[in-house]
Amino acid sequence: MAPREPGQRRRKPPAKNKHKKRRPSSRDEPPTSTESRSAGTTSQGLSSAALALLNQENARNIPIQQLRRDREREREREREREEEREKERKRERERTRAREKELRKQREKRALAKEDARQATTNPRKQAARDGYRDLGDPQIPYETAVQKPRDKKRSSRRVVSGAILEEGRGEARGLRGGALESSYDSSVEKDAIYEDHGRKLPRNKRKKIWILVGIGVVILLIIIIVVAVVVSKNNSGGGSSDDSSGPNTSGLSGLSPSSVPAGAPSWLNPFVWQDTTSFNLTYTNDTVGNLPVMGLYSTWDDSAAANEHAPALNQPWGDYSKRPARGVNVGGWLSLEPFITPSLFNYDLRMGIVDEYTLCKYLGSKCESTLEKHYATFVTEDTFRDIAAAGLDHVRIPFSYWAVQTYDGDPYVFRTSWRYLLRAIEWCRKYGLRVNLDLHALPGSQNGWNHSGRLGPIGWLNGTDGDTNEQRSLDVHDRLSKFFAQPRYRNMISHYGLANEPKMTFLSVSGVLQWTETAYALVRKNGLPDSAVVVFGDGFRGLENWQGELTDLSTSQGAALDVHQYVIFNTDLIVFNHSQKVQFACDNWSQQSSASMDRATGYGPTLVAEWSQADSDCAQHLTNVGWGNRWTGTLGTLTSPYCPLKDSRCDCNAANADPSQWSDTYKQFLLMFAEAQMSSFEKSWGWFYWVWDTESA
């Protein structure tokens, strides 16, 4: 194109009208023979054949612009469909990558497990685990090292409490309620992995990648093992030990030879299979006192510590509890399980009926030992007792169960493992100047039929076909316990010795329980339990005034005390109180009860409150039993109406179970006043023990 001169206008090319084109018509084409014949036949109209031809001609004459618009719309729809197909292909690629990633993880995990199994054949600790035994009885049961898969679900729990479910016989217990709880474990991924491995052959490049990843994992694992061995070796050679007991700790074993443990030694005597070895003496011994093992204990101890400036050191007398009341706390839900304290251990479908330690261990079988020892090792640690002392408390009540001492035919409970942790807890209390209230929380046969006695259901202690047998078994347990704790080692440590937690004397024979209490008291004193240890027995929910004149031989000796548990939430007459009324009740009624019970003219005499709480609702998960309702909303047993202070449809557990960050200043003020009112009332007795120090979610 030639260049334009300056100022010269550029000519527009003539407009093209590509759409203007003469439409063909039937007149431009010669008529067919049919048309000719039709035209010759008539001049008045078209024949049917001519009309059909005309319609065809008209169809061919549709405007080209309309056709193009239709084609454009069709292309647009096709593009949209293609875009949607591309999005779906992209989503499918993402799903495929996710599945492949999960499959790689599963294969790596299995490869590591195989490698671990291979190494176990030459690993003395794991070999010792396989050779160990749970019990020395006959038949011997091989120790199992299987560990229960950890569960991810955690339920919130607030203002948690413990105690009788139906205080003073109010309400009727009923079976499991509600729907099923879904398991947090998804087996679909594992099934896909199995199909991938065994159902079809993987491509060569994928197999190569898998082997590379497995090799890297094995190398990393070996490096970790070497580093841990070096660190442990340094610690044992004078580098110091860590106070961190948040996870499994087996420090100290590197200096020991597995051959120092006899072949066939039970797991509870074999430190090479213990979940945690922190603060234990790991030198093997099968020595016993009172036929109970002393494993884990060092030969020396120091009783010079004091809990705080207001409490005497352990090696100094405490004095009169009526003048210096105990101020303590319970470490409940630890060595005796309670579902509301550790709901994660009971996170099963309700239809499985796992509602207590009995049904849990029955279901887990050989895995119960490793599952519960993991709980023992992590739920309560040295930090627990350090914090208790720092809070200004001076006593600790430690609930434990009879299977720490002995198990019987048909018992699924874990034998003897909790005993080691009980002994270590006492040593930690010694370190921080805390005196110990030993509380036998679960007796053979169950003394109350509640889940914290080990088994929910019928009472078989002093009752039923095995009542006499279980009566003697419980005395046998105390015979061994009292001989063990009569050692000089515990003379300054054991301030209280509990015979039976919460025997349900509203059901059991009162005279039978009183007779057993007198027998048990005489037994433990004869075995050398020091006079400084107060023997404690439960009030049995009879009402404190009914204890006047009972067990007078025990009360006059100052060596025994009545144990009462005070709550407002297990009684429909009390849970309905508003906050002001609950504080007032604690100030007036409980104060009067403490004073009356301490007076031998109106009550038993020496009295202490071994459980109490600030809880003002029974909404905490599993508090009234796994899967049961509550009084607060009127869903427990035979209740038909709510028993929160509003007593209508506004009674719900959402606010009651709210996170503490959502508590109002008014509610916090109530909690403070409620606690102060109770402490003031209970210090008119021999003191108190708060329930409970910790829960999973508190």
mmCIF file of C-alpha atoms in Angstrom, residues 148 151 153-158 160-162 181 331-348 354-357 360 364 371-372 374-380 451-452 620-623 625-626 691-698:
data_model
loop_
_atom_site.group_PDB
_atom_site.id
_atom_site.type_symbol
_atom_site.label_atom_id
_atom_site.label_comp_id
_atom_site.label_asym_id
_atom_site.label_seq_id
_atom_site.Cartn_x
_atom_site.Cartn_y
_atom_site.Cartn_z
ATOM 1 C CA GLN A 148 -4.975 -49.153 70.988
ATOM 2 C CA ARG A 151 -8.806 -41.481 69.291
ATOM 3 C CA LYS A 153 -12.593 -37.095 69.404
ATOM 4 C CA LYS A 154 -12.637 -35.157 72.626
ATOM 5 C CA ARG A 155 -15.739 -33.992 74.335
ATOM 6 C CA SER A 156 -15.912 -30.793 76.330
ATOM 7 C CA SER A 157 -16.475 -31.131 80.038
ATOM 8 C CA ARG A 158 -17.069 -28.406 82.587
ATOM 9 C CA VAL A 160 -17.155 -31.890 86.577
ATOM 10 C CA VAL A 161 -18.120 -33.819 89.670
ATOM 11 C CA SER A 162 -18.287 -37.310 91.089
ATOM 12 C CA LEU A 181 -21.556 -42.497 68.598
ATOM 13 C CA VAL A 331 -6.651 -37.216 91.552
ATOM 14 C CA GLY A 332 -9.724 -39.149 90.468
ATOM 15 C CA GLY A 333 -10.265 -40.917 87.155
ATOM 16 C CA TRP A 334 -6.612 -41.932 87.052
ATOM 17 C CA LEU A 335 -6.038 -45.347 88.658
ATOM 18 C CA SER A 336 -9.808 -45.956 88.902
ATOM 19 C CA LEU A 337 -11.489 -44.924 85.655
ATOM 20 C CA GLU A 338 -14.525 -42.660 85.517
ATOM 21 C CA PRO A 339 -16.019 -42.049 82.050
ATOM 22 C CA PHE A 340 -16.784 -38.365 82.596
ATOM 23 C CA ILE A 341 -13.165 -37.653 83.577
ATOM 24 C CA THR A 342 -11.623 -39.459 80.574
ATOM 25 C CA PRO A 343 -14.396 -39.630 77.949
ATOM 26 C CA SER A 344 -11.892 -40.456 75.189
ATOM 27 C CA LEU A 345 -11.410 -43.925 76.689
ATOM 28 C CA PHE A 346 -15.164 -44.557 76.262
ATOM 29 C CA ASN A 347 -15.618 -43.142 72.767
ATOM 30 C CA TYR A 348 -17.476 -46.132 71.327
ATOM 31 C CA ILE A 354 -18.717 -50.040 76.977
ATOM 32 C CA VAL A 355 -19.680 -48.131 80.113
ATOM 33 C CA ASP A 356 -17.033 -48.873 82.775
ATOM 34 C CA GLU A 357 -13.548 -50.313 83.283
ATOM 35 C CA LEU A 360 -13.693 -51.572 78.447
ATOM 36 C CA LEU A 364 -9.956 -54.507 74.509
ATOM 37 C CA THR A 371 -4.054 -48.726 76.718
ATOM 38 C CA LEU A 372 -4.442 -48.161 80.443
ATOM 39 C CA LYS A 374 -0.488 -45.150 78.557
ATOM 40 C CA HIS A 375 -3.276 -43.398 80.470
ATOM 41 C CA TYR A 376 -1.518 -43.985 83.816
ATOM 42 C CA ALA A 377 1.750 -42.597 82.446
ATOM 43 C CA THR A 378 0.318 -39.411 80.944
ATOM 44 C CA PHE A 379 -2.841 -38.351 82.793
ATOM 45 C CA VAL A 380 -1.064 -37.715 86.134
ATOM 46 C CA ASN A 451 -19.143 -47.245 87.190
ATOM 47 C CA HIS A 452 -16.376 -45.838 89.402
ATOM 48 C CA ALA A 620 -21.019 -33.001 81.891
ATOM 49 C CA GLN A 621 -20.680 -35.789 79.329
ATOM 50 C CA HIS A 622 -21.010 -39.286 80.881
ATOM 51 C CA LEU A 623 -21.444 -37.797 84.372
ATOM 52 C CA ASN A 625 -23.216 -42.837 83.149
ATOM 53 C CA VAL A 626 -22.248 -43.342 79.525
ATOM 54 C CA TRP A 691 -13.202 -33.386 93.477
ATOM 55 C CA VAL A 692 -11.422 -33.367 91.088
ATOM 56 C CA TRP A 693 -7.975 -31.948 90.179
ATOM 57 C CA ASP A 694 -8.195 -32.517 86.427
ATOM 58 C CA THR A 695 -10.237 -33.947 83.564
ATOM 59 C CA GLU A 696 -9.346 -34.402 79.906
ATOM 60 C CA SER A 697 -11.105 -31.225 78.788
ATOM 61 C CA ALA A 698 -11.285 -29.041 81.907
#
